[in-house]
Amino acid sequence: MTSTRSGGATQATTVGYGTPALELVGATKSYGSHPAVCGVDLAVTAGEVVTVIGPSGCGKSTLLRLAAGLERPDSGEVRVGGRVVAGSTWVPPERRRVGMVFQDHALFPHLDVARNVAFGLDTLPRAERAGRVAEVLELVGLGHLGHRHPHELSGGEQQRVALARALAPRPTVVLLDEPFSSLDANLRTQVRTQTLEALHETGSAALVVTHDQTEALSLGDRLAVLKDGLLRQVGTPSEVYESPSSRFVAAFMGEADFLPAHVHDALLTCEIGVVSTVPGWGRTDLDVEVMLRPHEVALRVDRGSRHLVERVEYHGAFVLHHVRLASGSTVRSWQQHDVQHAPGTSVAVSVVPGSRPVLLAGDEALSAPPATARR
Ligand SMILES: Nc1ncnc2c1ncn2[C@@H]1O[C@H](COP(=O)(O)OP(=O)(O)OP(=O)(O)O)[C@@H](O)[C@H]1O
């Protein structure tokens, strides 16, 4: 069931309570014999921003194109506002209540900003069109630029026009494909914030493709990690970063080092000593691997240690130290910007107290001890 929220001309068409704005159910698409998206189940609710991230060629754009109606699924369904738009039936892109924002903005060069934004509003009575255009341009902070042509705008302004154009018809869902990647780093942060504000203001559901881990972690209410066309994990940014379900997700979402480790009666130890206790792992004896992120690794100069600083990377606010352990394994450690241990320095390495490192058996993260490991 779709309904329009009362009390706000800028509001998107939202869906009834409990109905996802966008649902992909078993969505599958191959190009020839090459599977691009394999049985993806993903739901986005009204007002929610979900980012899709994964390595190049993993199927991110194909997933978005399936939702938009620019590709037909080989099997599975796409639903918008609870209505099937692909699967047992086919609804073309322009009738899906879906807005799209592309990486290159895709504005019409011969139309001014106002006409670009008005482009998808032909079903609206003429008298209401100008008001709606003014409203969404105001929403993205460009109320004063309606008369300009795209070539007279900065990259960030063009991106905001593209967003205004996508939001103007009050879509149920907005799909954004790498929307900030053509902007330089400073502008990207600013336009990202403005985009999020506009999306939250309208209450649209949004699915955003990005290849930037930091962006995925900071932008989305949830993020979906894709690899080889398969969804590997869906969760809030902190769930995915702090409790990755696999080695792939752990390493893809940020710096991660893996060390052989052992759990004995809920005590986790590895080459650098005691890592932590592991609640619920009493009466367990098991070889595992522990994942350590650089913010969990502490260093202290110790002339007697056989662990040596190998390389130091200055990042401004923080300095990343690469340490070669006595065994030959390496770990990384973030230090404050004024701490730089020169290569060759002997250091004691430990785990920052309070850390809850992730344990792995093979490529899968362990959330509980396997039954076979119980003594
Ligand atoms: N029209 C097409 N014809 C044939 N193969 C395609 C087509 N579009 C995409 N593919 C293939 O499908 C796979 C998924 O492509 P897709 O563009 O969805 O990946 P992506 O994750 O968006 O990649 P990137 O991050 O590099 O943009 C890739 O192997 C790609 O080569």
Short mmCIF file of C-alpha atoms and ligand atoms in Angstrom, two decimals:
data_model
loop_
_atom_site.label_atom_id
_atom_site.label_comp_id
_atom_site.label_asym_id
_atom_site.label_seq_id
_atom_site.Cartn_x
_atom_site.Cartn_y
_atom_site.Cartn_z
CA MET A 1 0.00 0.00 0.00
CA THR A 2 1.37 3.40 -0.85
CA SER A 3 0.26 6.63 0.71
CA THR A 4 1.51 10.18 0.81
CA ARG A 5 2.57 11.47 4.19
CA SER A 6 0.47 14.42 5.21
CA GLY A 7 1.84 17.75 6.27
CA GLY A 8 4.81 18.22 3.98
CA ALA A 9 4.97 19.00 0.30
CA THR A 10 8.58 17.83 0.26
CA GLN A 11 7.72 14.39 1.63
CA ALA A 12 8.29 11.32 -0.51
CA THR A 13 5.56 8.85 -1.19
CA THR A 14 6.05 6.54 1.76
CA VAL A 15 4.80 3.06 2.41
CA GLY A 16 2.56 1.66 5.09
CA TYR A 17 4.04 0.73 8.43
CA GLY A 18 6.05 -2.47 8.15
CA THR A 19 6.15 -2.54 4.33
CA PRO A 20 9.67 -2.06 2.98
CA ALA A 21 9.97 0.72 0.43
CA LEU A 22 12.25 -1.49 -1.68
CA GLU A 23 12.63 -5.25 -1.60
CA LEU A 24 14.82 -7.53 -3.64
CA VAL A 25 13.84 -11.16 -3.14
CA GLY A 26 16.16 -13.80 -4.56
CA ALA A 27 17.18 -11.29 -7.24
CA THR A 28 19.45 -12.97 -9.79
CA LYS A 29 21.03 -11.64 -12.98
CA SER A 30 23.68 -13.17 -15.25
CA TYR A 31 25.33 -11.74 -18.33
CA GLY A 32 25.78 -14.75 -20.61
CA SER A 33 27.22 -17.43 -18.35
CA HIS A 34 28.63 -14.86 -15.92
CA PRO A 35 26.54 -14.46 -12.75
CA ALA A 36 26.55 -10.77 -11.74
CA VAL A 37 23.96 -10.86 -8.92
CA CYS A 38 23.06 -14.19 -7.25
CA GLY A 39 19.91 -14.64 -5.17
CA VAL A 40 20.09 -11.32 -3.32
CA ASP A 41 17.53 -10.64 -0.57
CA LEU A 42 17.59 -7.04 0.63
CA ALA A 43 14.93 -4.72 2.01
CA VAL A 44 15.13 -0.96 2.57
CA THR A 45 12.51 0.78 4.69
CA ALA A 46 11.16 4.31 4.28
CA GLY A 47 13.58 6.90 5.61
CA GLU A 48 16.46 4.41 5.67
CA VAL A 49 19.75 4.82 3.81
CA VAL A 50 21.43 1.53 2.89
CA THR A 51 24.85 1.53 1.24
CA VAL A 52 26.04 -1.28 -1.02
CA ILE A 53 29.77 -1.90 -1.05
CA GLY A 54 32.09 -4.51 -2.50
CA PRO A 55 35.11 -4.94 -4.76
CA SER A 56 35.06 -3.83 -8.38
CA GLY A 57 32.87 -6.09 -10.52
CA CYS A 58 31.02 -7.65 -7.56
CA GLY A 59 27.60 -6.63 -8.93
CA LYS A 60 26.82 -3.34 -7.13
CA SER A 61 25.65 -1.42 -10.20
CA THR A 62 23.75 -4.44 -11.50
CA LEU A 63 21.87 -4.63 -8.19
CA LEU A 64 20.92 -0.97 -8.49
CA ARG A 65 19.94 -1.38 -12.13
CA LEU A 66 17.67 -4.29 -11.18
CA ALA A 67 15.96 -2.09 -8.58
CA ALA A 68 15.63 0.76 -11.09
CA GLY A 69 14.24 -1.41 -13.87
CA LEU A 70 17.23 -0.84 -16.16
CA GLU A 71 17.82 -4.62 -16.07
CA ARG A 72 15.35 -7.50 -15.81
CA PRO A 73 16.12 -10.21 -13.23
CA ASP A 74 16.56 -13.77 -14.57
CA SER A 75 14.75 -14.92 -11.44
CA GLY A 76 13.54 -13.43 -8.18
CA GLU A 77 11.47 -10.35 -7.56
CA VAL A 78 11.78 -6.61 -7.07
CA ARG A 79 9.07 -4.81 -5.09
CA VAL A 80 8.65 -1.08 -4.60
CA GLY A 81 6.26 0.02 -1.87
CA GLY A 82 5.02 -3.57 -1.58
CA ARG A 83 4.11 -3.75 -5.29
CA VAL A 84 5.88 -6.29 -7.52
CA VAL A 85 7.68 -4.36 -10.28
CA ALA A 86 9.84 -7.20 -11.64
CA GLY A 87 9.37 -10.95 -11.45
CA SER A 88 5.82 -12.14 -12.08
CA THR A 89 5.15 -8.81 -13.80
CA TRP A 90 7.17 -5.95 -15.28
CA VAL A 91 6.82 -2.28 -14.46
CA PRO A 92 9.11 0.02 -16.51
CA PRO A 93 11.51 2.38 -14.71
CA GLU A 94 9.41 5.52 -15.20
CA ARG A 95 6.41 3.93 -13.46
CA ARG A 96 8.24 2.52 -10.42
CA ARG A 97 8.32 5.60 -8.19
CA VAL A 98 12.10 5.29 -8.16
CA GLY A 99 14.54 8.20 -8.57
CA MET A 100 18.11 7.75 -9.83
CA VAL A 101 21.30 9.72 -9.26
CA PHE A 102 24.31 8.72 -11.34
CA GLN A 103 28.03 9.26 -10.82
CA ASP A 104 28.27 11.69 -13.76
CA HIS A 105 25.04 13.52 -12.71
CA ALA A 106 23.59 12.95 -16.23
CA LEU A 107 22.04 16.43 -16.46
CA PHE A 108 20.68 17.69 -19.80
CA PRO A 109 23.24 20.28 -20.94
CA HIS A 110 20.76 22.28 -23.06
CA LEU A 111 18.24 22.73 -20.21
CA ASP A 112 18.64 25.13 -17.32
CA VAL A 113 18.61 23.83 -13.74
CA ALA A 114 14.88 24.42 -13.23
CA ARG A 115 13.99 22.58 -16.45
CA ASN A 116 16.34 19.74 -15.55
CA VAL A 117 14.55 19.35 -12.23
CA ALA A 118 11.11 19.66 -13.85
CA PHE A 119 11.95 16.87 -16.28
CA GLY A 120 10.18 14.07 -14.40
CA LEU A 121 7.19 16.19 -13.37
CA ASP A 122 5.12 16.01 -16.55
CA THR A 123 2.28 14.23 -14.74
CA LEU A 124 1.97 17.14 -12.33
CA PRO A 125 -0.45 19.97 -13.32
CA ARG A 126 1.58 22.74 -14.97
CA ALA A 127 0.62 25.23 -12.25
CA GLU A 128 2.15 23.02 -9.54
CA ARG A 129 5.36 22.22 -11.39
CA ALA A 130 7.20 25.49 -10.77
CA GLY A 131 6.34 25.33 -7.08
CA ARG A 132 7.67 21.79 -6.75
CA VAL A 133 10.89 22.68 -8.62
CA ALA A 134 11.46 25.68 -6.34
CA GLU A 135 10.78 23.49 -3.31
CA VAL A 136 13.32 20.76 -4.11
CA LEU A 137 15.95 23.26 -5.26
CA GLU A 138 15.52 24.99 -1.91
CA LEU A 139 15.83 21.60 -0.20
CA VAL A 140 19.28 21.02 -1.75
CA GLY A 141 20.34 24.64 -1.13
CA LEU A 142 20.20 25.77 -4.77
CA GLY A 143 17.07 27.91 -4.78
CA HIS A 144 19.00 30.79 -6.36
CA LEU A 145 20.47 28.85 -9.31
CA GLY A 146 17.38 27.70 -11.22
CA HIS A 147 18.25 29.82 -14.29
CA ARG A 148 21.81 28.50 -14.74
CA HIS A 149 22.85 25.79 -17.19
CA PRO A 150 24.81 22.72 -15.98
CA HIS A 151 28.12 24.01 -17.43
CA GLU A 152 27.76 27.10 -15.21
CA LEU A 153 27.72 24.97 -12.04
CA SER A 154 30.46 23.37 -9.94
CA GLY A 155 30.62 19.57 -9.69
CA GLY A 156 29.04 19.65 -6.24
CA GLU A 157 26.19 21.88 -7.45
CA GLN A 158 25.57 19.59 -10.42
CA GLN A 159 25.34 16.63 -8.06
CA ARG A 160 22.77 18.48 -5.93
CA VAL A 161 20.73 19.33 -9.05
CA ALA A 162 20.77 15.61 -9.94
CA LEU A 163 19.51 14.82 -6.44
CA ALA A 164 16.80 17.49 -6.68
CA ARG A 165 15.70 16.05 -10.02
CA ALA A 166 15.50 12.55 -8.52
CA LEU A 167 13.53 13.77 -5.48
CA ALA A 168 11.12 16.07 -7.36
CA PRO A 169 8.51 13.40 -8.28
CA ARG A 170 8.42 12.24 -4.63
CA PRO A 171 9.85 8.78 -5.29
CA THR A 172 9.40 5.94 -2.82
CA VAL A 173 13.05 5.00 -3.31
CA VAL A 174 16.11 6.92 -4.48
CA LEU A 175 18.95 4.91 -6.03
CA LEU A 176 22.36 6.56 -6.06
CA ASP A 177 25.25 4.99 -8.03
CA GLU A 178 28.61 6.26 -6.75
CA PRO A 179 27.08 9.74 -6.42
CA PHE A 180 30.10 11.45 -4.88
CA SER A 181 33.01 9.76 -6.63
CA SER A 182 33.59 12.54 -9.17
CA LEU A 183 33.96 15.14 -6.38
CA ASP A 184 37.23 15.97 -4.65
CA ALA A 185 37.67 14.90 -1.01
CA ASN A 186 36.60 18.15 0.72
CA LEU A 187 33.59 18.73 -1.51
CA ARG A 188 32.59 15.09 -1.18
CA THR A 189 32.15 15.37 2.58
CA GLN A 190 30.06 18.53 2.22
CA VAL A 191 27.82 17.22 -0.59
CA ARG A 192 27.42 13.90 1.24
CA THR A 193 26.13 15.71 4.33
CA GLN A 194 23.73 17.83 2.23
CA THR A 195 22.50 14.72 0.41
CA LEU A 196 21.83 12.88 3.67
CA GLU A 197 19.96 15.89 5.05
CA ALA A 198 17.78 16.09 1.93
CA LEU A 199 17.07 12.35 2.00
CA HIS A 200 16.12 12.46 5.68
CA GLU A 201 13.96 15.53 5.09
CA THR A 202 11.94 13.78 2.39
CA GLY A 203 11.74 10.42 4.15
CA SER A 204 12.70 8.56 0.95
CA ALA A 205 14.34 5.18 1.21
CA ALA A 206 17.77 5.26 -0.39
CA LEU A 207 20.11 2.61 -1.76
CA VAL A 208 23.59 4.04 -2.35
CA VAL A 209 26.39 2.25 -4.19
CA THR A 210 29.89 3.19 -3.15
CA HIS A 211 33.34 1.65 -3.39
CA ASP A 212 34.60 3.78 -0.49
CA GLN A 213 34.66 1.96 2.88
CA THR A 214 34.73 5.14 4.96
CA GLU A 215 31.77 6.50 3.03
CA ALA A 216 29.81 3.26 3.47
CA LEU A 217 30.48 3.28 7.22
CA SER A 218 29.56 6.93 7.74
CA LEU A 219 26.70 7.34 5.27
CA GLY A 220 24.35 4.43 5.70
CA ASP A 221 21.98 3.40 8.47
CA ARG A 222 22.92 -0.10 7.30
CA LEU A 223 25.37 -1.43 4.78
CA ALA A 224 25.30 -4.45 2.53
CA VAL A 225 28.61 -6.08 1.58
CA LEU A 226 28.60 -7.81 -1.80
CA LYS A 227 31.21 -10.17 -3.27
CA ASP A 228 30.94 -12.17 -6.50
CA GLY A 229 27.26 -11.24 -6.74
CA LEU A 230 26.44 -12.65 -3.29
CA LEU A 231 25.46 -10.62 -0.23
CA ARG A 232 28.06 -11.49 2.40
CA GLN A 233 26.76 -9.41 5.30
CA VAL A 234 24.09 -6.80 5.98
CA GLY A 235 24.10 -4.79 9.18
CA THR A 236 24.63 -1.46 10.84
CA PRO A 237 28.04 0.08 10.18
CA SER A 238 29.28 -0.85 13.68
CA GLU A 239 28.00 -4.43 13.38
CA VAL A 240 29.79 -4.94 10.07
CA TYR A 241 33.02 -3.23 11.18
CA GLU A 242 33.21 -4.67 14.68
CA SER A 243 31.58 -8.08 14.12
CA PRO A 244 32.39 -9.06 10.54
CA SER A 245 30.95 -12.43 9.56
CA SER A 246 33.99 -13.54 7.58
CA ARG A 247 37.65 -12.90 6.82
CA PHE A 248 36.64 -11.21 3.58
CA VAL A 249 34.29 -8.70 5.24
CA ALA A 250 36.79 -8.08 8.05
CA ALA A 251 39.62 -7.27 5.65
CA PHE A 252 37.45 -5.39 3.13
CA MET A 253 35.93 -2.99 5.66
CA GLY A 254 39.20 -1.73 7.15
CA GLU A 255 42.78 -2.61 8.07
CA ALA A 256 42.81 -6.05 9.67
CA ASP A 257 45.66 -8.33 10.72
CA PHE A 258 45.17 -12.01 11.52
CA LEU A 259 47.31 -13.92 14.02
CA PRO A 260 47.23 -17.59 15.05
CA ALA A 261 45.67 -17.75 18.54
CA HIS A 262 44.35 -20.17 21.11
CA VAL A 263 41.34 -20.16 23.41
CA HIS A 264 41.72 -22.10 26.63
CA ASP A 265 38.98 -21.84 29.26
CA ALA A 266 37.77 -18.49 27.90
CA LEU A 267 41.25 -16.98 27.79
CA LEU A 268 42.40 -15.88 24.34
CA THR A 269 46.16 -15.77 23.79
CA CYS A 270 48.41 -15.28 20.80
CA GLU A 271 52.05 -14.41 20.06
CA ILE A 272 51.72 -11.00 21.72
CA GLY A 273 50.28 -12.48 24.94
CA VAL A 274 46.81 -12.42 26.43
CA VAL A 275 44.37 -10.81 24.01
CA SER A 276 41.18 -10.88 26.09
CA THR A 277 38.76 -13.15 27.81
CA VAL A 278 36.02 -14.61 25.64
CA PRO A 279 32.70 -14.72 27.50
CA GLY A 280 30.84 -17.99 26.92
CA TRP A 281 33.99 -19.88 25.90
CA GLY A 282 34.63 -21.61 29.25
CA ARG A 283 35.63 -25.29 29.07
CA THR A 284 36.86 -24.69 25.51
CA ASP A 285 40.23 -25.62 24.04
CA LEU A 286 40.62 -24.47 20.44
CA ASP A 287 43.15 -23.11 17.93
CA VAL A 288 41.67 -20.09 16.15
CA GLU A 289 42.83 -16.92 14.43
CA VAL A 290 42.31 -13.53 15.96
CA MET A 291 41.63 -10.40 13.90
CA LEU A 292 43.23 -7.24 15.21
CA ARG A 293 42.50 -3.75 13.88
CA PRO A 294 45.29 -1.16 14.23
CA HIS A 295 43.34 0.84 16.85
CA GLU A 296 43.33 -2.29 19.05
CA VAL A 297 47.12 -2.71 19.03
CA ALA A 298 49.28 -0.86 21.58
CA LEU A 299 53.07 -0.33 21.28
CA ARG A 300 55.71 0.49 23.84
CA VAL A 301 59.45 0.85 23.24
CA ASP A 302 61.18 -2.17 24.81
CA ARG A 303 64.81 -2.81 23.97
CA GLY A 304 64.49 -6.48 25.01
CA SER A 305 61.62 -7.21 22.58
CA ARG A 306 62.09 -9.17 19.35
CA HIS A 307 59.20 -7.36 17.68
CA LEU A 308 60.51 -4.61 15.38
CA VAL A 309 58.91 -1.55 13.80
CA GLU A 310 59.26 -2.14 10.08
CA ARG A 311 57.59 0.87 8.49
CA VAL A 312 55.85 4.07 9.56
CA GLU A 313 53.12 5.83 7.57
CA TYR A 314 52.24 9.40 8.49
CA HIS A 315 48.51 10.11 8.00
CA GLY A 316 48.31 13.53 9.69
CA ALA A 317 46.22 13.06 12.83
CA PHE A 318 47.52 9.50 13.29
CA VAL A 319 50.61 7.50 12.37
CA LEU A 320 50.31 3.89 11.23
CA HIS A 321 53.11 1.66 12.49
CA HIS A 322 53.78 -1.66 10.72
CA VAL A 323 55.41 -4.09 13.16
CA ARG A 324 57.16 -7.34 12.25
CA LEU A 325 56.66 -9.81 15.12
CA ALA A 326 59.36 -12.30 16.13
CA SER A 327 57.44 -15.08 14.32
CA GLY A 328 57.48 -13.13 11.04
CA SER A 329 53.77 -12.19 11.22
CA THR A 330 52.91 -8.49 10.98
CA VAL A 331 50.47 -6.27 12.86
CA ARG A 332 49.65 -2.59 12.44
CA SER A 333 49.08 -0.03 15.16
CA TRP A 334 47.61 3.49 15.04
CA GLN A 335 49.57 5.97 17.17
CA GLN A 336 48.86 9.63 17.90
CA HIS A 337 50.38 12.04 15.37
CA ASP A 338 53.29 12.95 17.66
CA VAL A 339 54.35 9.31 18.20
CA GLN A 340 56.72 7.97 15.58
CA HIS A 341 58.91 4.98 16.37
CA ALA A 342 61.65 4.76 13.77
CA PRO A 343 61.98 1.61 11.67
CA GLY A 344 64.13 -0.90 13.55
CA THR A 345 62.86 0.15 17.00
CA SER A 346 62.17 -2.83 19.32
CA VAL A 347 58.65 -2.60 20.72
CA ALA A 348 56.48 -4.53 23.12
CA VAL A 349 53.13 -5.20 21.44
CA SER A 350 49.87 -5.72 23.32
CA VAL A 351 46.13 -5.49 22.81
CA VAL A 352 44.41 -2.32 24.01
CA PRO A 353 42.43 -3.23 27.17
CA GLY A 354 38.71 -3.58 26.56
CA SER A 355 39.10 -4.69 22.92
CA ARG A 356 36.78 -7.48 21.78
CA PRO A 357 38.74 -9.01 18.90
CA VAL A 358 37.01 -11.20 16.34
CA LEU A 359 37.87 -14.92 16.25
CA LEU A 360 37.97 -16.94 13.05
CA ALA A 361 38.07 -20.61 12.11
CA GLY A 362 39.10 -20.82 8.47
CA ASP A 363 37.40 -17.98 6.63
CA GLU A 364 34.37 -17.70 8.90
CA ALA A 365 34.07 -15.63 12.07
CA LEU A 366 33.06 -17.55 15.19
CA SER A 367 30.24 -16.17 17.32
CA ALA A 368 30.29 -19.16 19.68
CA PRO A 369 32.66 -22.05 20.31
CA PRO A 370 32.06 -25.05 18.02
CA ALA A 371 30.55 -27.98 19.95
CA THR A 372 33.62 -30.08 19.11
CA ALA A 373 35.86 -27.65 20.98
CA ARG A 374 34.11 -28.24 24.33
CA ARG A 375 36.09 -30.23 26.87
N1 LIG B 1 26.08 -5.23 -19.85
C1 LIG B 1 26.93 -6.16 -19.40
N2 LIG B 1 27.31 -7.19 -20.20
C2 LIG B 1 28.14 -8.15 -19.77
N3 LIG B 1 28.68 -8.18 -18.54
C3 LIG B 1 28.36 -7.17 -17.69
C4 LIG B 1 27.48 -6.11 -18.08
N4 LIG B 1 27.34 -5.27 -17.03
C5 LIG B 1 28.12 -5.76 -16.04
N5 LIG B 1 28.72 -6.91 -16.44
C6 LIG B 1 29.60 -7.76 -15.61
O1 LIG B 1 28.88 -8.11 -14.44
C7 LIG B 1 29.70 -8.03 -13.28
C8 LIG B 1 29.11 -7.04 -12.30
O2 LIG B 1 29.20 -5.74 -12.86
P1 LIG B 1 28.77 -4.44 -12.07
O3 LIG B 1 28.93 -3.27 -12.97
O4 LIG B 1 27.44 -4.67 -11.47
O5 LIG B 1 29.86 -4.42 -10.91
P2 LIG B 1 30.24 -3.26 -9.89
O6 LIG B 1 30.37 -3.91 -8.56
O7 LIG B 1 29.27 -2.14 -10.01
O8 LIG B 1 31.67 -2.84 -10.43
P3 LIG B 1 32.48 -1.43 -10.30
O9 LIG B 1 32.67 -1.20 -8.84
O10 LIG B 1 33.77 -1.74 -11.01
O11 LIG B 1 31.63 -0.39 -10.97
C9 LIG B 1 31.09 -7.65 -13.78
O12 LIG B 1 31.83 -8.83 -13.92
C10 LIG B 1 30.83 -7.01 -15.13
O13 LIG B 1 31.92 -7.21 -15.99
#
